[in-house]
């Protein structure tokens, strides 16, 4: 049982308890999926002695029927009920784990009832140990999610995208992913021409036209697990500078992929990409890390950045996605999902990386 | 300028400063819309002396070109840079406002660098004063968003929904909203038959069939502002019990709407709905508050619940949405968006509330 393994790890690390708001950690530990709980506090309380209980809004009385839960209704103070649970579990001081994505106003209220008795630490510091190494079932789900985005990319190449707006193309990609999987893992990024210079560009009303470099960054979800792919294609023959940076990014991505092996630190993978781009003279235009872990969350451990101290192990899964962004001109990014298997990197996304000119 | 009014309010309430992560408050104050910033810290720091500066990931260097910003790149420690800004603004102790939806791990790191010098309070306690009363432009945007959902409801009544799955209908509603507006304000809820007993049901693969009560709850966004409507329709003649609760919910909704006026507390509006349902014997099956404020957020102040102490004023906008949920059988909810104008309630959503039998 994952919850038991969590309690064991929590004890080893000297934590007294954990407060876990809805999200992928709660889902990983219990299978409970309270999406859109919004501003109403919902928490799993776990003690180092192995006791656990949910606190949840009355709205979920008909959902949480098989899990020990204390409900609070609108008009009641949920933090009073939380205080009772903490007292029942003899939790009054010491190190407490807090779900990283919990709303800060919940934590402020928890600080208040705790009367400064606790010291707070991010839950991810313990959960990463559980979640970072995927088991066979998890890898299979990720392979399926990756196959979906590969297939969608093949299809995109057959679509008549010239003259479409970024928004229109993003919607078309989203709908196709939703048909083939459990849904998107994040809102597709379609960045055309000069918009490609913003790595997190939000698709807008710019129409795709000849000479554009076009960045397509999207992902699917399968059984909770994410894929995340980026390909950059040329619409007609682009500016020479953009072709030059395409080749550099492609080489950087390949070098980073080859650097993946068991026992190597994440930052070595980042360095392989970063050095390639720096040596080519574009270091300052590679403004983000080389990749991020991938799993139930689209961003999770291990992060593949200059500060990545995690030592890679079999079962770890992450993206490799270097990019170069030239303000006013455009950008290039190439991203694959990679798993460490039998000591080496294996690409889960397998779409070609040669420059396609549409 | 909204930022100046915010600094003034902050001073009056005795706060030394504010840390505002991306979201609707940041957008309301500055127009900055950093969607999907994810786990990378981005914050607006504001001091009670009126100084302000963004801290943002290097990813946004090409976006935040016209706003005073300190960037941090992957591999750097953003909290060190935050500490410099706090020092520059002479912020080292006292009451600090924290954006309610900030990730808890950011707050934990802020607590660490602050060395326990600060006392933390939710930003909403000050922002609600600014945001709760909508100006003319805001009401107009909300009216437009409401018109969109009215129109979509009219169209739904002409669709051939018999035999569709909840998921299929939810997607069809979503796509139509996206065509008519800036997008959905939340994922549509389609709850058919017994699924209607869960107020926050996630659309699944159940097919809509004869005898179902069908709850449709969806919203549009226009210029950042939300609408949010619920109608419950019958597919063929449903169970008598469901017709009975439909009439009770409709009466409760009407009574709550009539209770809306300037100078009345939010809880009086809740009471009007709750008493109607309780007197009819279904009090325990009305498991949520009567409504919530609506604006840039789909849930915001003023909340219309048994504990709603906000005194209603002109310009306030909120939903009125009582419901009754019978486990195993189904549910009924009727929701309108309401604005207080010239001292009285005005419905922004105007779709009929008579029971429609498809």
XYZ file of C-alpha atoms in Angstrom:
716
model
C 0.000 0.000 0.000
C 1.342 3.393 -1.029
C -0.039 5.126 2.084
C 1.894 2.705 4.307
C 5.119 3.299 2.389
C 4.508 7.020 2.756
C 4.102 6.739 6.542
C 7.320 4.733 6.705
C 9.262 7.373 4.731
C 7.687 10.156 6.799
C 8.931 8.491 9.989
C 12.424 7.940 8.635
C 12.651 11.624 7.755
C 11.415 12.735 11.177
C 8.049 14.225 10.275
C 5.150 14.104 12.719
C 2.402 14.317 10.158
C 1.187 15.541 6.795
C -1.650 17.704 5.497
C -2.422 16.812 1.891
C -4.832 18.893 -0.174
C -6.420 17.466 -3.366
C -4.049 16.915 -6.240
C -1.842 14.260 -7.707
C -0.208 13.333 -4.372
C -3.586 12.652 -2.776
C -4.549 10.664 -5.869
C -1.284 8.712 -5.849
C -1.683 7.776 -2.174
C -5.431 7.098 -1.989
C -6.996 7.121 -5.447
C -9.170 10.056 -4.306
C -9.640 12.591 -7.074
C -11.393 15.708 -5.750
C -10.963 17.911 -8.778
C -12.162 21.501 -8.575
C -12.529 21.605 -4.807
C -11.690 25.288 -5.211
C -11.524 27.479 -2.128
C -13.276 25.008 0.205
C -10.673 23.287 2.409
C -10.269 19.547 1.837
C -7.319 17.752 3.413
C -5.999 14.308 4.136
C -4.439 14.306 7.601
C -1.814 11.598 8.143
C 0.096 11.016 11.376
C 3.480 9.357 11.741
C 1.687 6.667 13.765
C -0.209 5.681 10.648
C -3.586 7.253 11.478
C -5.316 9.023 8.608
C -8.576 10.862 7.983
C -9.978 13.173 5.318
C -11.524 16.543 6.106
C -13.857 17.460 3.250
C -16.691 19.804 2.324
C -20.214 18.410 2.746
C -20.536 18.648 -1.044
C -18.596 15.402 -1.241
C -20.720 13.375 1.187
C -22.037 11.266 -1.681
C -18.551 10.739 -3.149
C -16.302 9.934 -0.184
C -18.394 7.072 1.104
C -15.599 4.506 1.525
C -12.912 6.610 3.171
C -12.722 7.785 6.795
C -13.841 11.401 6.450
C -14.984 14.277 8.642
C -17.299 16.547 6.661
C -17.877 20.246 7.213
C -20.789 22.117 5.707
C -20.914 25.667 4.361
C -21.302 27.931 7.379
C -19.170 25.718 9.642
C -15.497 26.452 10.352
C -13.403 23.709 8.726
C -10.312 24.680 10.711
C -12.081 23.923 13.995
C -12.772 20.435 12.691
C -9.178 20.160 11.533
C -8.044 21.111 15.048
C -10.108 18.218 16.449
C -8.523 15.751 14.049
C -5.031 17.022 14.905
C -5.852 16.600 18.618
C -7.231 13.094 18.055
C -4.000 12.172 16.245
C -1.868 13.814 18.990
C -0.373 16.221 16.455
C 0.577 19.469 18.185
C 4.206 20.209 17.392
C 7.170 19.175 15.299
C 7.772 18.959 11.590
C 4.647 18.854 9.458
C 4.493 18.160 5.726
C 2.283 20.445 3.648
C 1.134 19.686 0.097
C 3.165 22.056 -2.125
C 0.176 23.177 -4.174
C -2.084 23.833 -1.180
C -3.622 27.318 -1.270
C -1.661 29.749 0.898
C -4.834 30.912 2.676
C -5.390 27.383 3.974
C -1.813 27.300 5.266
C -2.273 30.715 6.906
C -5.317 29.333 8.725
C -3.419 26.181 9.690
C -0.600 28.345 11.092
C -3.233 30.164 13.151
C -4.807 27.066 14.727
C -1.383 25.475 15.195
C -0.363 28.393 17.370
C 3.189 28.309 15.949
C 3.699 24.787 17.300
C 4.649 23.341 13.919
C 7.476 23.763 11.483
C 6.261 23.416 7.894
C 7.976 21.572 5.065
C 6.916 20.896 1.482
C 5.336 17.463 1.030
C 7.210 16.970 -2.232
C 10.445 16.404 -0.300
C 9.034 13.032 0.809
C 6.634 12.274 -2.049
C 9.341 12.673 -4.670
C 11.023 9.584 -3.253
C 7.845 7.607 -3.852
C 6.825 9.109 -7.165
C 10.126 9.677 -8.964
C 10.682 6.022 -9.846
C 7.789 4.773 -11.946
C 6.675 1.159 -11.818
C 5.787 -0.909 -14.863
C 2.123 0.097 -14.910
C 3.045 3.770 -14.715
C 5.569 3.523 -17.564
C 2.969 1.744 -19.694
C 0.456 4.526 -19.108
C 3.104 7.088 -20.066
C 4.037 5.166 -23.210
C 0.412 5.219 -24.252
C 0.107 8.970 -23.575
C 3.271 9.484 -25.644
C 1.927 7.413 -28.531
C -1.122 9.649 -28.655
C 0.934 12.825 -29.116
C 3.145 11.138 -31.717
C 0.038 10.183 -33.654
C -1.420 13.683 -33.393
C 1.818 15.152 -34.760
C 1.698 12.850 -37.790
C -1.859 14.007 -38.396
C -0.991 17.699 -38.010
C 1.457 17.348 -40.897
C -1.493 16.397 -43.120
C -3.694 19.317 -42.016
C -4.039 22.472 -44.078
C -2.776 24.880 -41.421
C -1.717 27.799 -43.631
C -3.835 30.823 -42.702
C -5.250 29.263 -39.525
C -4.913 31.336 -36.358
C -2.803 29.960 -33.531
C -5.964 29.630 -31.466
C -7.750 27.636 -34.148
C -4.871 25.235 -34.533
C -4.518 24.885 -30.745
C -8.211 23.986 -30.470
C -7.964 21.456 -33.294
C -4.996 19.800 -31.586
C -6.804 19.807 -28.237
C -9.931 18.171 -29.660
C -7.953 15.449 -31.393
C -6.066 14.681 -28.163
C -9.355 14.524 -26.280
C -10.684 12.013 -28.798
C -7.640 9.764 -28.456
C -6.982 9.930 -24.702
C -8.388 10.953 -21.318
C -7.709 14.592 -22.199
C -4.985 17.181 -22.557
C -2.248 17.353 -19.949
C -2.015 21.148 -20.472
C -3.379 23.722 -22.919
C -1.540 23.344 -26.224
C 0.979 26.044 -27.074
C 0.973 27.156 -30.699
C 3.498 29.948 -31.259
C 4.028 31.226 -34.785
C 6.675 33.523 -36.187
C 7.929 36.139 -33.732
C 5.575 34.750 -31.029
C 7.885 31.761 -30.826
C 10.335 33.984 -28.936
C 8.104 33.588 -25.847
C 8.543 30.016 -24.539
C 5.118 30.123 -22.823
C 3.239 31.998 -25.541
C -0.552 31.811 -25.287
C -2.103 31.025 -28.692
C -3.661 34.168 -30.146
C -5.199 35.478 -33.310
C -2.024 35.652 -35.394
C -2.435 33.661 -38.595
C 0.133 31.095 -39.652
C 1.936 32.296 -42.761
C 4.809 31.528 -45.073
C 8.230 31.933 -43.527
C 7.039 31.158 -39.987
C 8.795 28.854 -37.618
C 5.911 27.230 -35.750
C 6.319 25.806 -32.252
C 3.782 23.134 -31.280
C 3.879 22.049 -27.637
C 1.106 19.789 -26.347
C 0.394 16.725 -24.252
C -2.106 13.998 -23.510
C -3.212 12.298 -20.308
C -3.789 8.563 -19.985
C -4.917 6.946 -16.690
C -3.724 10.108 -14.942
C -0.262 10.079 -16.563
C 1.017 12.816 -18.870
C 2.885 13.132 -22.099
C 4.419 16.398 -23.320
C 5.939 16.882 -26.761
C 7.294 19.877 -28.675
C 8.137 20.021 -32.331
C 9.074 23.102 -34.335
C 8.167 23.062 -38.022
C 8.837 25.543 -40.799
C 5.990 26.891 -42.899
C 7.718 27.539 -46.184
C 11.411 28.352 -46.058
C 12.186 30.461 -42.967
C 14.939 32.960 -42.254
C 18.446 31.404 -42.350
C 19.046 32.356 -38.718
C 16.074 30.241 -37.650
C 17.352 27.264 -39.634
C 20.724 27.716 -37.970
C 19.229 27.669 -34.469
C 17.044 24.682 -35.394
C 20.133 22.623 -36.074
C 21.773 23.775 -32.839
C 18.692 22.912 -30.744
C 18.398 19.527 -32.431
C 22.025 18.752 -31.655
C 21.637 19.965 -28.063
C 18.567 17.778 -27.591
C 20.377 14.731 -28.967
C 23.450 15.333 -26.788
C 21.282 15.722 -23.686
C 19.437 12.509 -24.539
C 22.718 10.635 -24.919
C 23.895 11.967 -21.553
C 21.021 10.162 -19.835
C 22.139 7.113 -17.903
C 21.753 5.509 -14.506
C 24.021 7.118 -11.904
C 24.411 10.446 -13.709
C 23.120 13.635 -12.099
C 20.238 15.502 -13.754
C 22.460 18.561 -14.112
C 24.836 16.597 -16.361
C 21.979 16.149 -18.813
C 21.243 19.858 -18.615
C 24.923 20.644 -19.141
C 25.099 18.554 -22.303
C 22.342 20.675 -23.859
C 23.513 23.988 -22.416
C 27.121 23.612 -23.527
C 26.080 22.810 -27.074
C 23.957 25.951 -27.265
C 26.523 28.149 -25.475
C 29.369 27.008 -27.710
C 27.260 27.949 -30.724
C 26.931 31.443 -29.229
C 23.278 31.348 -28.160
C 23.652 30.601 -24.431
C 21.790 33.721 -23.345
C 18.813 32.824 -25.561
C 18.255 29.468 -23.835
C 16.279 30.932 -20.916
C 14.941 27.820 -19.219
C 16.091 24.466 -17.872
C 16.537 21.516 -20.209
C 13.560 19.560 -18.895
C 11.309 18.478 -16.081
C 10.107 15.227 -14.585
C 6.855 13.911 -15.970
C 4.255 11.589 -14.487
C 0.933 12.326 -12.791
C 2.053 15.958 -12.967
C 3.208 17.604 -16.119
C 5.997 19.205 -14.082
C 7.495 17.127 -11.262
C 10.807 15.713 -10.046
C 13.427 15.176 -11.363
C 13.990 18.648 -12.807
C 16.693 18.693 -15.463
C 18.363 22.049 -14.779
C 21.799 23.451 -13.946
C 20.981 22.777 -10.267
C 19.670 19.221 -10.798
C 21.333 17.158 -8.070
C 19.051 14.117 -8.459
C 21.008 11.032 -9.502
C 19.157 9.358 -12.364
C 17.800 5.867 -11.740
C 15.834 3.308 -13.675
C 12.155 4.201 -13.810
C 12.671 7.969 -13.815
C 10.800 9.837 -16.530
C 11.341 13.390 -17.727
C 11.362 15.699 -20.716
C 14.391 16.913 -22.669
C 13.485 20.194 -24.329
C 16.185 22.722 -25.033
C 15.212 25.838 -26.960
C 16.568 29.079 -28.399
C 14.419 32.223 -28.388
C 15.301 35.274 -30.483
C 13.190 38.349 -29.623
C 11.451 39.789 -32.672
C 12.370 36.805 -34.821
C 11.035 33.586 -33.297
C 12.108 30.450 -31.522
C 12.856 26.759 -31.761
C 12.228 24.071 -29.153
C 12.394 20.283 -29.506
C 11.037 18.150 -26.697
C 10.837 14.422 -26.065
C 9.652 12.384 -23.102
C 12.392 10.073 -21.874
C 12.471 7.168 -19.412
C 15.562 5.625 -17.847
C 15.294 1.913 -18.628
C 18.032 -0.716 -18.260
C 20.462 2.035 -17.339
C 19.948 4.218 -20.427
C 17.544 6.771 -21.819
C 14.630 5.565 -23.904
C 12.490 8.030 -25.826
C 8.759 7.568 -25.171
C 7.872 10.108 -27.879
C 9.317 8.898 -31.152
C 8.282 11.469 -33.737
C 11.158 12.457 -36.047
C 13.263 15.507 -35.199
C 14.450 16.485 -38.689
C 13.257 19.935 -39.749
C 9.981 19.562 -41.605
C 9.233 22.325 -44.123
C 5.491 22.411 -44.780
C -5.097 53.679 -10.684
C -6.149 50.449 -8.990
C -2.646 49.826 -7.576
C -2.729 53.210 -5.826
C -6.145 52.509 -4.319
C -4.807 49.160 -3.147
C -1.808 50.794 -1.422
C -4.165 53.237 0.271
C -6.420 50.444 1.584
C -3.374 48.434 2.650
C -2.151 51.375 4.722
C -5.532 51.976 6.320
C -5.672 48.337 7.385
C -2.154 48.428 8.836
C -0.337 46.139 6.428
C 3.350 46.650 5.645
C 3.306 44.990 2.268
C 1.858 42.386 -0.056
C 3.155 39.418 -2.042
C 0.860 38.726 -4.984
C 1.297 35.607 -7.118
C -0.254 35.419 -10.626
C -4.008 35.240 -10.727
C -7.009 37.491 -10.939
C -5.799 39.881 -8.212
C -2.538 40.510 -10.050
C -4.520 40.963 -13.255
C -7.002 43.327 -11.589
C -4.211 45.499 -10.170
C -1.733 45.508 -13.061
C -3.228 43.892 -16.165
C -0.451 41.272 -15.988
C -1.717 37.827 -16.925
C 0.969 35.198 -16.283
C -1.125 32.105 -16.849
C 0.449 28.714 -16.237
C 3.453 30.012 -14.349
C 3.263 26.654 -12.551
C 5.790 25.871 -9.854
C 8.212 28.692 -10.762
C 7.818 31.567 -8.264
C 6.466 34.820 -9.716
C 5.363 37.574 -7.353
C 4.406 41.202 -7.289
C 5.927 42.805 -4.195
C 4.123 45.930 -2.999
C 5.125 48.036 0.004
C 2.866 50.286 2.051
C 5.052 53.183 0.857
C 3.853 52.532 -2.669
C 6.949 50.831 -4.070
C 6.305 47.819 -6.278
C 8.299 45.319 -8.319
C 7.680 41.960 -9.963
C 9.882 38.938 -9.364
C 9.483 36.603 -12.340
C 11.078 33.606 -14.041
C 13.456 34.406 -16.915
C 10.936 32.686 -19.180
C 8.935 35.909 -19.127
C 11.762 38.279 -20.080
C 10.143 38.875 -23.464
C 6.680 39.429 -21.938
C 7.232 41.686 -18.933
C 9.043 44.391 -20.840
C 7.052 47.378 -19.527
C 6.867 46.584 -15.837
C 9.611 46.936 -13.197
C 10.739 43.318 -12.832
C 13.602 41.336 -11.346
C 14.072 38.114 -13.272
C 15.520 34.861 -11.978
C 16.686 32.075 -14.234
C 16.401 28.320 -13.743
C 19.266 27.333 -11.463
C 19.131 30.586 -9.471
C 17.350 30.845 -6.105
C 14.308 33.099 -6.543
C 13.902 33.529 -2.790
C 17.342 35.146 -2.520
C 16.217 37.691 -5.099
C 12.966 38.146 -3.212
C 14.950 38.825 -0.044
C 16.822 41.617 -1.867
C 13.588 43.225 -2.992
C 12.144 43.020 0.528
C 15.322 44.666 1.863
C 15.198 47.382 -0.811
C 11.589 48.117 0.193
C 12.498 48.043 3.931
C 10.086 45.166 4.500
C 11.309 43.054 7.408
C 8.478 42.716 9.889
C 4.810 43.388 10.504
C 1.660 42.281 8.765
C 2.126 40.996 5.235
C -0.624 40.188 2.760
C -0.294 36.924 0.838
C -2.272 36.064 -2.295
C -4.814 33.425 -1.160
C -4.149 31.094 -4.078
C -0.349 31.249 -3.803
C 1.199 27.773 -3.648
C 1.943 26.749 -0.062
C 5.528 25.802 -0.933
C 6.217 29.396 -1.957
C 4.803 30.600 1.358
C 6.913 28.048 3.250
C 10.002 29.452 1.520
C 8.906 33.011 2.249
C 8.479 32.102 5.935
C 12.027 30.752 5.846
C 13.660 33.884 4.404
C 11.475 36.113 6.578
C 12.928 34.479 9.669
C 9.538 34.661 11.447
C 9.549 38.467 11.223
C 6.192 38.641 9.464
C 2.630 37.835 10.320
C 0.732 36.559 7.282
C -2.799 37.462 6.233
C -4.851 36.533 3.178
C -4.754 39.182 0.459
C -8.462 38.718 -0.203
C -9.265 40.547 3.047
C -8.128 43.779 1.357
C -8.778 42.945 -2.300
C -12.403 42.053 -1.643
C -13.032 45.695 -0.782
C -11.727 46.708 -4.196
C -13.207 43.904 -6.251
C -16.594 43.300 -4.629
C -18.268 46.373 -6.092
C -18.119 46.209 -9.871
C -17.938 49.343 -11.979
C -19.957 49.906 -15.125
C -17.408 48.337 -17.450
C -17.209 45.242 -15.285
C -21.005 44.817 -15.140
C -21.169 45.177 -18.926
C -18.599 42.426 -19.392
C -20.582 40.204 -17.022
C -23.836 40.921 -18.839
C -22.218 39.852 -22.061
C -20.850 36.652 -20.493
C -24.369 35.947 -19.151
C -25.959 36.504 -22.545
C -23.659 33.886 -24.007
C -24.777 31.189 -21.560
C -28.439 32.122 -22.060
C -27.987 31.706 -25.773
C -26.206 28.367 -25.374
C -29.086 27.094 -23.231
C -31.627 28.014 -25.903
C -29.521 26.100 -28.404
C -29.160 23.045 -26.151
C -32.948 22.688 -26.122
C -32.811 22.196 -29.905
C -30.019 19.580 -29.776
C -30.754 15.870 -30.001
C -29.208 14.914 -26.666
C -31.009 11.617 -26.037
C -28.417 8.840 -25.931
C -25.430 11.209 -25.759
C -22.973 10.577 -22.935
C -22.533 13.279 -20.305
C -18.988 13.789 -21.578
C -20.125 14.267 -25.166
C -22.735 16.830 -24.178
C -20.255 18.644 -21.903
C -17.778 18.909 -24.794
C -20.457 20.178 -27.179
C -21.455 22.856 -24.658
C -17.825 23.809 -24.093
C -17.089 24.197 -27.803
C -20.141 26.361 -28.372
C -19.150 28.623 -25.444
C -15.634 28.896 -26.847
C -17.063 29.989 -30.196
C -19.209 32.693 -28.621
C -16.853 34.089 -25.951
C -13.266 34.195 -24.683
C -13.722 30.663 -23.322
C -15.311 28.666 -20.541
C -15.170 29.983 -16.983
C -15.031 26.380 -15.684
C -15.471 22.877 -17.086
C -19.167 22.279 -17.766
C -20.957 19.948 -15.378
C -23.422 17.563 -17.003
C -24.995 15.273 -14.401
C -27.700 12.880 -15.534
C -30.071 10.724 -13.517
C -28.616 9.492 -10.232
C -25.340 11.353 -10.948
C -27.255 14.549 -10.256
C -27.080 13.688 -6.557
C -23.414 14.815 -6.594
C -23.357 18.632 -6.879
C -19.829 18.570 -8.367
C -20.268 15.504 -10.580
C -17.634 15.107 -13.284
C -19.245 14.262 -16.656
C -18.741 10.594 -17.431
C -19.818 7.922 -19.855
C -23.400 7.528 -18.646
C -25.828 8.058 -21.522
C -28.732 10.460 -21.197
C -31.982 8.518 -21.189
C -35.702 8.845 -20.678
C -36.751 9.671 -17.143
C -33.502 11.502 -16.313
C -33.324 14.793 -14.550
C -30.353 16.462 -16.217
C -28.307 19.155 -14.466
C -26.407 21.500 -16.803
C -23.987 23.884 -15.074
C -21.624 25.932 -17.230
C -20.169 29.382 -17.745
C -18.467 31.714 -20.181
C -15.689 34.264 -19.825
C -15.722 37.677 -21.457
C -12.873 40.188 -21.030
C -11.814 38.208 -17.975
C -15.272 38.227 -16.367
C -17.319 35.085 -15.703
C -20.867 33.897 -16.029
C -22.186 30.755 -14.369
C -25.622 29.266 -15.022
C -27.372 26.059 -13.980
C -30.585 24.700 -15.389
C -32.115 21.306 -14.660
C -34.226 19.800 -17.419
C -36.277 16.614 -17.570
C -35.699 14.095 -20.333
C -39.126 12.564 -20.679
C -41.317 12.510 -17.598
C -39.186 11.919 -14.486
C -40.030 10.387 -11.124
C -42.683 12.380 -9.175
C -40.248 12.985 -6.326
C -37.879 14.802 -8.703
C -40.706 16.982 -10.008
C -41.610 17.789 -6.417
C -38.075 18.899 -5.565
C -37.856 20.871 -8.806
C -40.742 23.036 -7.698
C -39.240 23.507 -4.242
C -35.841 24.529 -5.645
C -37.479 26.925 -8.099
C -39.436 28.568 -5.286
C -36.325 28.748 -3.088
C -34.365 30.378 -5.893
C -37.087 32.942 -6.498
C -37.395 33.773 -2.782
C -33.640 34.207 -2.482
C -33.622 36.480 -5.523
C -36.392 38.625 -4.041
C -34.466 38.887 -0.780
C -31.633 40.676 -2.599
C -31.483 44.375 -1.839
C -29.022 47.035 -0.824
C -28.316 46.977 2.921
C -29.311 43.337 3.462
C -26.703 40.812 4.612
C -25.706 37.981 2.285
C -26.885 35.457 4.867
C -30.432 36.817 4.595
C -30.444 35.790 0.948
C -29.157 32.358 1.926
C -31.829 32.093 4.621
C -34.625 32.827 2.172
C -33.580 29.828 0.075
C -32.699 27.567 2.993
C -35.948 28.131 4.882
C -38.005 27.322 1.816
C -36.210 24.029 1.334
C -36.182 23.152 5.051
C -39.898 23.842 5.448
C -40.563 21.477 2.560
C -38.639 18.809 4.485
C -35.449 18.657 2.372
C -33.108 20.810 4.470
C -30.523 18.063 4.902
C -30.354 17.518 1.126
C -29.318 21.119 0.421
C -25.637 20.539 1.177
C -24.060 23.777 -0.018
C -24.423 27.539 0.317
C -26.942 29.418 -1.807
C -24.377 31.168 -3.973
C -21.030 32.815 -4.449
C -19.715 36.109 -5.703
C -18.832 36.212 -9.374
C -16.455 38.429 -11.322
C -12.899 37.810 -12.512
C -13.113 34.640 -10.409
C -15.896 32.161 -10.735
C -15.944 31.976 -6.922
C -15.233 35.185 -5.025
C -16.759 37.519 -2.445
C -19.535 37.973 -1.468
C -20.355 34.375 -0.560
C -24.070 33.807 -0.054
C -24.080 31.314 2.799
C -25.472 30.976 6.342
C -22.356 32.826 7.551
C -22.503 35.602 4.932
C -21.959 38.806 6.907
C -21.287 41.021 3.872
C -23.876 43.782 3.549
C -25.057 43.896 -0.054
C -24.344 47.055 -2.015
C -24.917 48.307 -5.515
C -22.432 46.790 -7.937
C -22.113 43.456 -6.139
C -22.549 40.408 -8.348
C -23.141 36.814 -7.279
C -24.947 33.599 -8.076
C -28.140 32.291 -6.497
C -28.191 28.535 -6.865
C -30.041 26.432 -4.326
C -30.272 22.689 -4.956
C -31.630 19.449 -3.543
C -29.653 16.211 -3.938
C -31.235 12.798 -3.307
C -28.670 9.963 -3.211
C -29.514 7.194 -5.665
C -32.221 9.252 -7.339
C -30.809 12.519 -8.676
C -30.759 16.228 -8.060
C -32.076 19.630 -9.042
C -30.205 22.952 -9.051
C -31.263 26.284 -10.566
C -28.680 29.056 -10.783
C -28.760 32.641 -11.982
C -26.177 35.409 -11.940
C -27.472 38.449 -10.099
C -26.242 42.038 -9.760
C -27.387 44.586 -7.186
C -28.449 47.610 -9.233
C -30.444 50.608 -8.020
C -30.876 48.899 -4.675
C -32.412 45.669 -5.957
C -31.391 42.403 -7.545
C -31.228 42.177 -11.311
C -30.793 38.826 -13.037
C -27.958 38.835 -15.572
C -28.903 35.341 -16.798
C -32.467 35.471 -18.049
C -33.232 31.976 -19.308
C -36.628 30.705 -18.111
C -36.841 28.634 -14.951
C -40.011 26.640 -15.670
C -39.393 22.882 -15.839
C -38.666 21.948 -19.437
C -39.528 18.356 -20.382
C -37.531 17.378 -23.460
